């Protein structure tokens, strides 16, 4: 089966360091012109599978459970996905910024309340990039997931007990939230979000054609309230972000320090930078009232631009257009990935302390190594045993290297810090090892999120799946064990040990998701767990009904064409997994009601006639007979 | 890892035939009352995994291809999914009735044109049930897929060259399209679609409370034009449908011959029926003008009710509330599944010929066997070696049995036609063997689509995945080899050998999907493959641009707030898999543009200011820099 013509091995010398000078200052501009050639070359460079031999068993037998929850951002799909690892089976899709036909996300009154302003604006798409779980003392606490939306500049929160989105915030003053990470210590008090694209401040029509007055901001959201606590005005486009294990810093890569608006301009400078934010000093400055606000927004904004000379922001120059930034699990280093440079830059967080304390004057003196790794380094992850794993987009490889050896080499010692390069298929973006972004980094599995799959799967038309490749890193050598096709674009992921996550099997009746609906019922004199009632107020009709397999509490109700009908269903089933659905035929109406959940939907009654509603979740041998009639009079 | 408390073996005598009398006439009514108990019992009855031992290897190594395309209906998700079999990896999601954030389905002008009336009505949900591939001479021809929407009474067609929906038809005069199958011989000229729920005819407000005047219709769509060619008025609720291998018949199960509107009424009769439609005679009757029309619809409707005594419809009584109907691959029999009876009914298609020819007078005389199989038989599939495999919903089992042995037993011979029962987990609905609905039935794999997964996977909150279980049927015994979690509800599937499907790697420029957009450009004097131009007509602005990694052909354009902006993008990349995306930030706008595709989207320019657009499909090392600005003036 299926080995392809272009699946030819490529030697490490051809695919690796020997090409390292290629993306230099002028070569990079050339690369833009010959984009198709560069890309084609990269695609042809990938190669040689290594199959599991003893090490690396991704198979999970029927009836057995995966060891890890994988939380995947869904990219343009606007959702977040849950996979089991190592089986790589998708267990759930959590609708976030998208519209979901199955659950009725974006149509039920409960989800509309959460979508809020996004719903009012008619937004039905999103572009989720970075999903992260809340921490307590640097360990995952299983409480929330947070994820950004690059498309419409938002941040969302997901409750891990029911795996549903419960808050969405539109971040003001910025265009495109790209990087997103969480405060790790003492707990996730802040969600840090990078504004990526530079725009006039305020963006109200002024300075349209004067990019010299375009700027972006770094934002901190309060994890509890999901309100934006403060913003910091910075130089350049913010890309990715990470935080330390001390509770002091957040730090963001910047890929357009030139603040250009065209591709060529964005690559002029030999170096861009990593921006370090000193959180306690920022809080002090806010408290001291040293902020301003922008336009209609009430969010306090501090000026962290270099020219402002603040005490809470420092800019550390690194080679051009860096992309990922990743803290080592021992908390010692932040490692920035070169993208257009074949290097990573290792910055000592202890030296950052000294920089902010004034003991170091030159920001570059916080750099303790700048190892050469290969072409297109984008992200780095860790195994907790001193090794780093960096994705090489152009080389289509994962490189395993030693952080301490790289530091010794930077000090002049002759040491080969590169331990292995493994081909991936193809054009890897993010990569992530199990538990690698927590104190509990365990070095078992590594996920390589490859952007192209080309010929790795059965062809499904012009739009190809991406390829999430599972690599066993538990031994000396990385071993590729599984190719996982993915609906574009699963931008990033985390893998969390199952002991950290404790979802509910059924809803509890006091769930805040439907508290407003419960309150509405109470005001209508309805006991949701007992009553099935129709209440009419003018042309507004509320239809309260229970569901218990295989019956709805009401099997017919009468309305007039054009009435505003709200159907409220409470699922009385208490058996795990006995979800019901409610579909009103020929009305574009459908939603999920899981055990002990209340859900509601409002729609306009259509043309006069008989309109059946039915249960859309297979619930019982008599599921098909679980239906009722809406009788619509003229 | 993970064996659970309720995963206890259950003996075949307890779970199997000894309970067969349970769902008799009066017991069935009792079952409604004790619904939770019945269901709970079923859930606890499932058991004992059998692991692959030599036979049954679902693992597909990295870089190797699956042998089969699996096409899955997505149920309430409104989509169709493509999986590789046997790896069970999802390769693609085809948006059909749903709204897709990633590709912009429901937002691009090209998709809006296909959604048509559904878009005008604001419908964004669907409930796909049965997906089937077009045939030539009884073999899959790789041309189209067809799928029904139960929620909003529609049928859609998918082009298999690009795996995109190209036609959606709202079927008139019916509520809920449930069963859907295709003419197999000489080719798929008709798509047969069962109207499920009974409504007044016409459904315009008359007879609201007079169910005696509720009826449903059987519909035939022309596969080429997707227009409804004719309908047949029938008795009872139509459930599932299948066709023969001679080009003569379609036949539908009926689960509510009583034409009741409440659960109890729908189960009164001891027998419902299978309705046989004689297609050539129907065509002759239409040609002879023996039809009427209903309400505003122009579709010719024949009266096929029993009272009308037509020559083109026959009703064959079968035990109560039958569900699935499945033609044996040798074309000899149609097998109806009992649902509330523990039996399947084997109907000889040769005897159906005799029934229509008047050589047989009593419809029941076409029945050649009625084997007892277990509780809740829903669907039957085949291996091409004489065995049938029936799903038992209540028993949570697949039963393997011999068709010819069952016929011999019905004739009085003492033969045990049941060869094996395999537990599945849990509550199986559809099941399907590879190629089983074609002449090329090959008996390799069987898919068991289990409706509940309960404890088989890591818990992901109250809404559980379903469980698609892969079973190796190539040997004497069925062997369960893989548990596949699925986002609800993957109602049904087919497995088609990869030799039958030949999708394109990139679009061709003459693709009808964007022909209207190409014509619009031509009228505007724009050469889509060369020009990047802005054309203004009043407050309507058309922005034509190319895309070639990593650049858009236009990097800034100016409009006024409130303008109607249409962005048309032509992806000039010719390298397989180099798709681009277009997202207009903070406007809720996003779409896919694959190689050589043209796609367009129309939106209203928002508030004055700078609004960036960017490429949302990772396309190049400089992908993040692939962006441009919409400058919006007051």
Short mmCIF file of N, CA and C in Angstrom, two decimals, chain B residues 93-217:
data_model
loop_
_atom_site.label_atom_id
_atom_site.label_comp_id
_atom_site.label_asym_id
_atom_site.label_seq_id
_atom_site.Cartn_x
_atom_site.Cartn_y
_atom_site.Cartn_z
N UNK B 93 -14.24 16.70 6.15
CA UNK B 93 -15.63 16.99 6.46
C UNK B 93 -16.18 17.78 5.28
N UNK B 94 -17.27 17.30 4.72
CA UNK B 94 -17.89 18.00 3.59
C UNK B 94 -19.09 18.77 4.13
N UNK B 95 -19.02 20.11 4.14
CA UNK B 95 -20.19 20.86 4.59
C UNK B 95 -21.33 20.68 3.60
N UNK B 96 -22.50 20.43 4.12
CA UNK B 96 -23.67 20.22 3.25
C UNK B 96 -24.78 21.18 3.69
N UNK B 97 -25.50 20.82 4.76
CA UNK B 97 -26.61 21.66 5.22
C UNK B 97 -26.16 22.61 6.33
N UNK B 98 -24.98 22.38 6.88
CA UNK B 98 -24.48 23.18 7.98
C UNK B 98 -23.75 24.42 7.48
N UNK B 99 -23.30 25.22 8.42
CA UNK B 99 -22.50 26.42 8.16
C UNK B 99 -21.09 26.09 8.60
N UNK B 100 -20.11 26.31 7.73
CA UNK B 100 -18.75 25.92 8.06
C UNK B 100 -17.82 27.12 8.13
N UNK B 101 -17.30 27.33 9.33
CA UNK B 101 -16.42 28.46 9.57
C UNK B 101 -15.15 28.40 8.75
N UNK B 102 -14.61 27.20 8.56
CA UNK B 102 -13.31 27.06 7.90
C UNK B 102 -13.36 27.39 6.42
N UNK B 103 -14.23 26.70 5.70
CA UNK B 103 -14.28 26.88 4.25
C UNK B 103 -15.13 28.07 3.84
N UNK B 104 -15.94 28.57 4.78
CA UNK B 104 -16.86 29.65 4.45
C UNK B 104 -18.13 29.16 3.80
N UNK B 105 -18.42 27.86 3.97
CA UNK B 105 -19.65 27.30 3.40
C UNK B 105 -20.87 27.98 4.04
N UNK B 106 -21.72 28.55 3.22
CA UNK B 106 -22.85 29.33 3.72
C UNK B 106 -22.55 30.81 3.73
N UNK B 107 -21.30 31.16 3.43
CA UNK B 107 -20.91 32.58 3.41
C UNK B 107 -20.36 33.00 2.04
N UNK B 108 -19.62 32.11 1.38
CA UNK B 108 -19.13 32.47 0.05
C UNK B 108 -20.31 32.56 -0.92
N UNK B 109 -20.15 33.39 -1.92
CA UNK B 109 -21.24 33.53 -2.90
C UNK B 109 -21.49 32.23 -3.64
N UNK B 110 -20.42 31.45 -3.84
CA UNK B 110 -20.55 30.18 -4.57
C UNK B 110 -21.39 29.18 -3.75
N UNK B 111 -21.17 29.13 -2.44
CA UNK B 111 -21.95 28.20 -1.61
C UNK B 111 -23.37 28.71 -1.40
N UNK B 112 -23.54 30.02 -1.29
CA UNK B 112 -24.88 30.59 -1.13
C UNK B 112 -25.74 30.24 -2.35
N UNK B 113 -25.13 30.26 -3.53
CA UNK B 113 -25.88 29.91 -4.75
C UNK B 113 -26.35 28.46 -4.68
N UNK B 114 -25.53 27.58 -4.12
CA UNK B 114 -25.91 26.17 -4.02
C UNK B 114 -26.96 25.97 -2.93
N UNK B 115 -26.80 26.65 -1.80
CA UNK B 115 -27.79 26.54 -0.72
C UNK B 115 -29.13 27.13 -1.15
N UNK B 116 -29.09 28.15 -1.99
CA UNK B 116 -30.30 28.68 -2.62
C UNK B 116 -31.40 29.05 -1.63
N UNK B 117 -32.55 28.42 -1.81
CA UNK B 117 -33.73 28.71 -0.99
C UNK B 117 -33.44 28.44 0.50
N UNK B 118 -32.62 27.43 0.80
CA UNK B 118 -32.27 27.15 2.19
C UNK B 118 -31.58 28.35 2.82
N UNK B 119 -30.72 29.01 2.05
CA UNK B 119 -30.03 30.21 2.55
C UNK B 119 -31.03 31.34 2.77
N UNK B 120 -31.92 31.52 1.80
CA UNK B 120 -32.93 32.59 1.92
C UNK B 120 -33.77 32.40 3.18
N UNK B 121 -34.07 31.14 3.51
CA UNK B 121 -34.89 30.88 4.69
C UNK B 121 -34.09 30.94 5.99
N UNK B 122 -32.78 31.12 5.86
CA UNK B 122 -31.95 31.25 7.06
C UNK B 122 -31.66 29.93 7.76
N UNK B 123 -31.90 28.82 7.06
CA UNK B 123 -31.64 27.51 7.67
C UNK B 123 -30.14 27.27 7.74
N UNK B 124 -29.66 26.92 8.94
CA UNK B 124 -28.22 26.66 9.09
C UNK B 124 -27.96 25.29 9.69
N UNK B 125 -29.02 24.50 9.82
CA UNK B 125 -28.81 23.16 10.39
C UNK B 125 -29.31 22.09 9.43
N UNK B 126 -28.93 20.88 9.72
CA UNK B 126 -29.41 19.75 8.94
C UNK B 126 -29.30 18.50 9.78
N UNK B 127 -29.84 17.42 9.28
CA UNK B 127 -29.79 16.15 9.99
C UNK B 127 -29.62 15.05 8.93
N UNK B 128 -28.37 14.89 8.52
CA UNK B 128 -28.09 13.93 7.44
C UNK B 128 -28.16 12.52 7.98
N UNK B 129 -28.76 11.64 7.21
CA UNK B 129 -28.93 10.27 7.68
C UNK B 129 -28.25 9.25 6.78
N UNK B 130 -28.60 9.27 5.52
CA UNK B 130 -28.18 8.17 4.66
C UNK B 130 -27.41 8.71 3.47
N UNK B 131 -26.16 8.30 3.38
CA UNK B 131 -25.30 8.76 2.30
C UNK B 131 -25.01 7.56 1.39
N UNK B 132 -25.19 7.77 0.09
CA UNK B 132 -25.01 6.69 -0.87
C UNK B 132 -24.32 7.21 -2.12
N UNK B 133 -23.53 6.33 -2.73
CA UNK B 133 -22.79 6.72 -3.94
C UNK B 133 -23.51 6.23 -5.18
N UNK B 134 -23.43 7.04 -6.23
CA UNK B 134 -24.09 6.71 -7.50
C UNK B 134 -23.52 5.41 -8.09
N UNK B 135 -24.38 4.75 -8.87
CA UNK B 135 -24.05 3.44 -9.45
C UNK B 135 -24.10 3.49 -10.98
N UNK B 136 -23.32 2.62 -11.57
CA UNK B 136 -23.53 2.24 -12.95
C UNK B 136 -23.56 0.71 -12.97
N UNK B 137 -24.63 0.15 -13.50
CA UNK B 137 -24.80 -1.32 -13.54
C UNK B 137 -24.55 -1.98 -12.19
N UNK B 138 -25.02 -1.36 -11.13
CA UNK B 138 -24.95 -1.98 -9.82
C UNK B 138 -23.62 -1.85 -9.11
N UNK B 139 -22.65 -1.19 -9.76
CA UNK B 139 -21.35 -0.95 -9.12
C UNK B 139 -21.18 0.55 -8.86
N UNK B 140 -20.46 0.88 -7.80
CA UNK B 140 -20.19 2.29 -7.52
C UNK B 140 -19.42 2.90 -8.68
N UNK B 141 -19.82 4.13 -9.09
CA UNK B 141 -19.14 4.75 -10.22
C UNK B 141 -18.33 5.99 -9.83
N UNK B 142 -18.29 6.31 -8.53
CA UNK B 142 -17.40 7.39 -8.08
C UNK B 142 -17.79 8.78 -8.52
N UNK B 143 -19.02 8.94 -9.00
CA UNK B 143 -19.42 10.24 -9.54
C UNK B 143 -19.99 11.15 -8.46
N UNK B 144 -21.04 10.68 -7.77
CA UNK B 144 -21.73 11.52 -6.80
C UNK B 144 -22.00 10.77 -5.50
N UNK B 145 -22.19 11.54 -4.46
CA UNK B 145 -22.84 11.05 -3.25
C UNK B 145 -24.15 11.80 -3.11
N UNK B 146 -25.14 11.12 -2.55
CA UNK B 146 -26.42 11.77 -2.24
C UNK B 146 -26.71 11.57 -0.76
N UNK B 147 -27.33 12.57 -0.15
CA UNK B 147 -27.63 12.45 1.28
C UNK B 147 -28.90 13.23 1.60
N UNK B 148 -29.67 12.69 2.53
CA UNK B 148 -30.93 13.34 2.91
C UNK B 148 -30.74 14.28 4.09
N UNK B 149 -31.68 15.18 4.28
CA UNK B 149 -31.79 15.99 5.51
C UNK B 149 -33.16 15.73 6.10
N UNK B 150 -33.17 15.06 7.24
CA UNK B 150 -34.45 14.81 7.90
C UNK B 150 -35.03 16.10 8.47
N UNK B 151 -34.18 17.00 8.95
CA UNK B 151 -34.65 18.19 9.67
C UNK B 151 -35.48 19.11 8.80
N UNK B 152 -34.99 19.37 7.58
CA UNK B 152 -35.66 20.36 6.75
C UNK B 152 -36.05 19.79 5.38
N UNK B 153 -36.23 18.47 5.33
CA UNK B 153 -36.86 17.80 4.18
C UNK B 153 -36.13 18.06 2.86
N UNK B 154 -34.82 17.79 2.89
CA UNK B 154 -34.03 18.09 1.70
C UNK B 154 -33.21 16.88 1.24
N UNK B 155 -32.73 16.98 0.01
CA UNK B 155 -31.77 16.01 -0.53
C UNK B 155 -30.62 16.80 -1.14
N UNK B 156 -29.39 16.38 -0.86
CA UNK B 156 -28.23 17.06 -1.42
C UNK B 156 -27.40 16.10 -2.25
N UNK B 157 -26.66 16.68 -3.18
CA UNK B 157 -25.74 15.91 -4.01
C UNK B 157 -24.33 16.44 -3.79
N UNK B 158 -23.38 15.54 -3.73
CA UNK B 158 -21.96 15.90 -3.55
C UNK B 158 -21.17 15.39 -4.74
N UNK B 159 -20.36 16.26 -5.32
CA UNK B 159 -19.48 15.85 -6.41
C UNK B 159 -18.26 15.15 -5.82
N UNK B 160 -17.99 13.93 -6.27
CA UNK B 160 -16.86 13.19 -5.69
C UNK B 160 -15.52 13.58 -6.30
N UNK B 161 -15.53 14.39 -7.38
CA UNK B 161 -14.22 14.82 -7.90
C UNK B 161 -13.59 15.87 -7.00
N UNK B 162 -14.43 16.76 -6.43
CA UNK B 162 -13.89 17.79 -5.54
C UNK B 162 -14.42 17.62 -4.11
N UNK B 163 -15.29 16.66 -3.90
CA UNK B 163 -15.88 16.40 -2.57
C UNK B 163 -16.55 17.66 -2.01
N UNK B 164 -17.37 18.27 -2.83
CA UNK B 164 -18.14 19.43 -2.42
C UNK B 164 -19.59 19.27 -2.86
N UNK B 165 -20.52 19.75 -2.06
CA UNK B 165 -21.93 19.75 -2.39
C UNK B 165 -22.16 20.63 -3.61
N UNK B 166 -22.95 20.15 -4.57
CA UNK B 166 -23.24 21.03 -5.71
C UNK B 166 -24.73 21.25 -5.97
N UNK B 167 -25.61 20.50 -5.27
CA UNK B 167 -27.05 20.73 -5.45
C UNK B 167 -27.77 20.41 -4.15
N UNK B 168 -28.73 21.23 -3.82
CA UNK B 168 -29.60 20.95 -2.67
C UNK B 168 -31.04 21.20 -3.11
N UNK B 169 -31.90 20.21 -2.87
CA UNK B 169 -33.30 20.32 -3.27
C UNK B 169 -34.20 20.21 -2.04
N UNK B 170 -35.10 21.16 -1.89
CA UNK B 170 -36.14 21.04 -0.86
C UNK B 170 -37.29 20.26 -1.49
N UNK B 171 -37.65 19.15 -0.87
CA UNK B 171 -38.69 18.29 -1.45
C UNK B 171 -40.06 18.82 -1.01
N UNK B 172 -40.95 19.10 -1.96
CA UNK B 172 -42.25 19.66 -1.59
C UNK B 172 -43.22 18.58 -1.07
N UNK B 173 -44.25 19.02 -0.42
CA UNK B 173 -45.40 18.16 0.01
C UNK B 173 -45.08 17.17 1.12
N UNK B 174 -43.83 17.15 1.61
CA UNK B 174 -43.47 16.17 2.64
C UNK B 174 -42.82 16.87 3.83
N UNK B 175 -42.84 16.18 4.96
CA UNK B 175 -42.15 16.65 6.15
C UNK B 175 -41.18 15.57 6.58
N UNK B 176 -39.88 15.91 6.55
CA UNK B 176 -38.81 15.00 6.93
C UNK B 176 -38.54 13.95 5.86
N UNK B 177 -37.42 14.12 5.18
CA UNK B 177 -36.93 13.05 4.32
C UNK B 177 -36.10 12.13 5.21
N UNK B 178 -36.52 10.88 5.31
CA UNK B 178 -35.76 9.95 6.15
C UNK B 178 -34.96 9.00 5.26
N UNK B 179 -35.54 7.90 4.84
CA UNK B 179 -34.79 6.97 4.00
C UNK B 179 -34.40 7.59 2.67
N UNK B 180 -33.22 7.25 2.19
CA UNK B 180 -32.76 7.68 0.87
C UNK B 180 -31.91 6.58 0.26
N UNK B 181 -32.23 6.17 -0.94
CA UNK B 181 -31.42 5.21 -1.70
C UNK B 181 -31.47 5.57 -3.18
N UNK B 182 -30.60 4.89 -3.92
CA UNK B 182 -30.42 5.22 -5.32
C UNK B 182 -30.80 4.07 -6.22
N UNK B 183 -31.27 4.42 -7.40
CA UNK B 183 -31.45 3.42 -8.45
C UNK B 183 -30.07 2.85 -8.76
N UNK B 184 -29.95 1.53 -8.85
CA UNK B 184 -28.63 0.92 -9.05
C UNK B 184 -28.39 0.49 -10.50
N UNK B 185 -29.51 0.18 -11.19
CA UNK B 185 -29.43 -0.39 -12.53
C UNK B 185 -30.44 0.29 -13.43
N UNK B 186 -30.11 0.66 -14.68
CA UNK B 186 -28.79 0.53 -15.30
C UNK B 186 -27.78 1.53 -14.74
N UNK B 187 -28.30 2.62 -14.15
CA UNK B 187 -27.42 3.58 -13.49
C UNK B 187 -28.30 4.39 -12.55
N UNK B 188 -27.69 5.28 -11.78
CA UNK B 188 -28.47 6.09 -10.86
C UNK B 188 -29.15 7.23 -11.61
N UNK B 189 -30.32 6.88 -12.18
CA UNK B 189 -31.14 7.92 -12.80
C UNK B 189 -32.01 8.60 -11.77
N UNK B 190 -32.48 7.81 -10.79
CA UNK B 190 -33.33 8.35 -9.73
C UNK B 190 -32.66 8.28 -8.35
N UNK B 191 -32.99 9.28 -7.55
CA UNK B 191 -32.69 9.25 -6.13
C UNK B 191 -34.04 9.10 -5.44
N UNK B 192 -34.21 8.03 -4.68
CA UNK B 192 -35.49 7.78 -4.00
C UNK B 192 -35.43 8.30 -2.57
N UNK B 193 -36.48 9.03 -2.19
CA UNK B 193 -36.46 9.69 -0.89
C UNK B 193 -37.81 9.50 -0.20
N UNK B 194 -37.74 8.98 1.03
CA UNK B 194 -38.95 8.71 1.80
C UNK B 194 -39.40 9.92 2.60
N UNK B 195 -40.61 10.40 2.34
CA UNK B 195 -41.20 11.35 3.25
C UNK B 195 -41.63 10.59 4.50
N UNK B 196 -41.22 11.04 5.67
CA UNK B 196 -41.48 10.24 6.87
C UNK B 196 -42.79 10.60 7.56
N UNK B 197 -42.95 11.87 7.91
CA UNK B 197 -44.06 12.23 8.79
C UNK B 197 -45.30 12.59 7.99
N UNK B 198 -46.44 12.22 8.52
CA UNK B 198 -47.69 12.46 7.79
C UNK B 198 -48.22 13.85 8.13
N UNK B 199 -48.65 14.56 7.10
CA UNK B 199 -49.18 15.92 7.25
C UNK B 199 -50.37 16.10 6.32
N UNK B 200 -51.19 17.12 6.56
CA UNK B 200 -52.30 17.39 5.63
C UNK B 200 -51.76 17.66 4.23
N UNK B 201 -52.56 17.30 3.22
CA UNK B 201 -52.17 17.54 1.83
C UNK B 201 -53.21 18.40 1.15
N UNK B 202 -52.91 19.63 0.76
CA UNK B 202 -51.65 20.33 1.02
C UNK B 202 -51.57 20.78 2.48
N UNK B 203 -50.37 21.03 2.94
CA UNK B 203 -50.13 21.38 4.34
C UNK B 203 -50.19 22.91 4.48
N UNK B 204 -51.42 23.44 4.34
CA UNK B 204 -51.57 24.89 4.28
C UNK B 204 -52.46 25.43 5.41
N UNK B 205 -52.69 24.62 6.41
CA UNK B 205 -53.51 25.07 7.54
C UNK B 205 -54.80 24.30 7.64
N UNK B 206 -55.17 23.58 6.61
CA UNK B 206 -56.38 22.75 6.66
C UNK B 206 -56.09 21.48 7.48
N UNK B 207 -57.12 20.88 7.94
CA UNK B 207 -57.03 19.57 8.61
C UNK B 207 -56.01 19.53 9.75
N UNK B 208 -55.77 20.70 10.39
CA UNK B 208 -54.76 20.75 11.45
C UNK B 208 -54.98 19.66 12.47
N UNK B 209 -56.22 19.51 12.89
CA UNK B 209 -56.48 18.58 13.98
C UNK B 209 -57.23 17.34 13.52
N UNK B 210 -57.07 17.01 12.27
CA UNK B 210 -57.74 15.84 11.73
C UNK B 210 -56.72 14.87 11.11
N UNK B 211 -56.02 14.13 11.96
CA UNK B 211 -54.95 13.25 11.46
C UNK B 211 -55.45 12.22 10.45
N UNK B 212 -56.75 11.99 10.40
CA UNK B 212 -57.27 11.06 9.38
C UNK B 212 -56.95 11.58 7.99
N UNK B 213 -56.70 12.87 7.87
CA UNK B 213 -56.33 13.44 6.57
C UNK B 213 -54.84 13.78 6.45
N UNK B 214 -54.03 13.17 7.28
CA UNK B 214 -52.56 13.34 7.17
C UNK B 214 -52.01 12.22 6.29
N UNK B 215 -51.06 12.57 5.43
CA UNK B 215 -50.47 11.58 4.52
C UNK B 215 -49.02 11.94 4.25
N UNK B 216 -48.27 10.95 3.76
CA UNK B 216 -46.93 11.28 3.27
C UNK B 216 -46.73 10.70 1.87
N UNK B 217 -45.62 11.07 1.25
CA UNK B 217 -45.35 10.73 -0.14
C UNK B 217 -43.96 10.14 -0.30
#
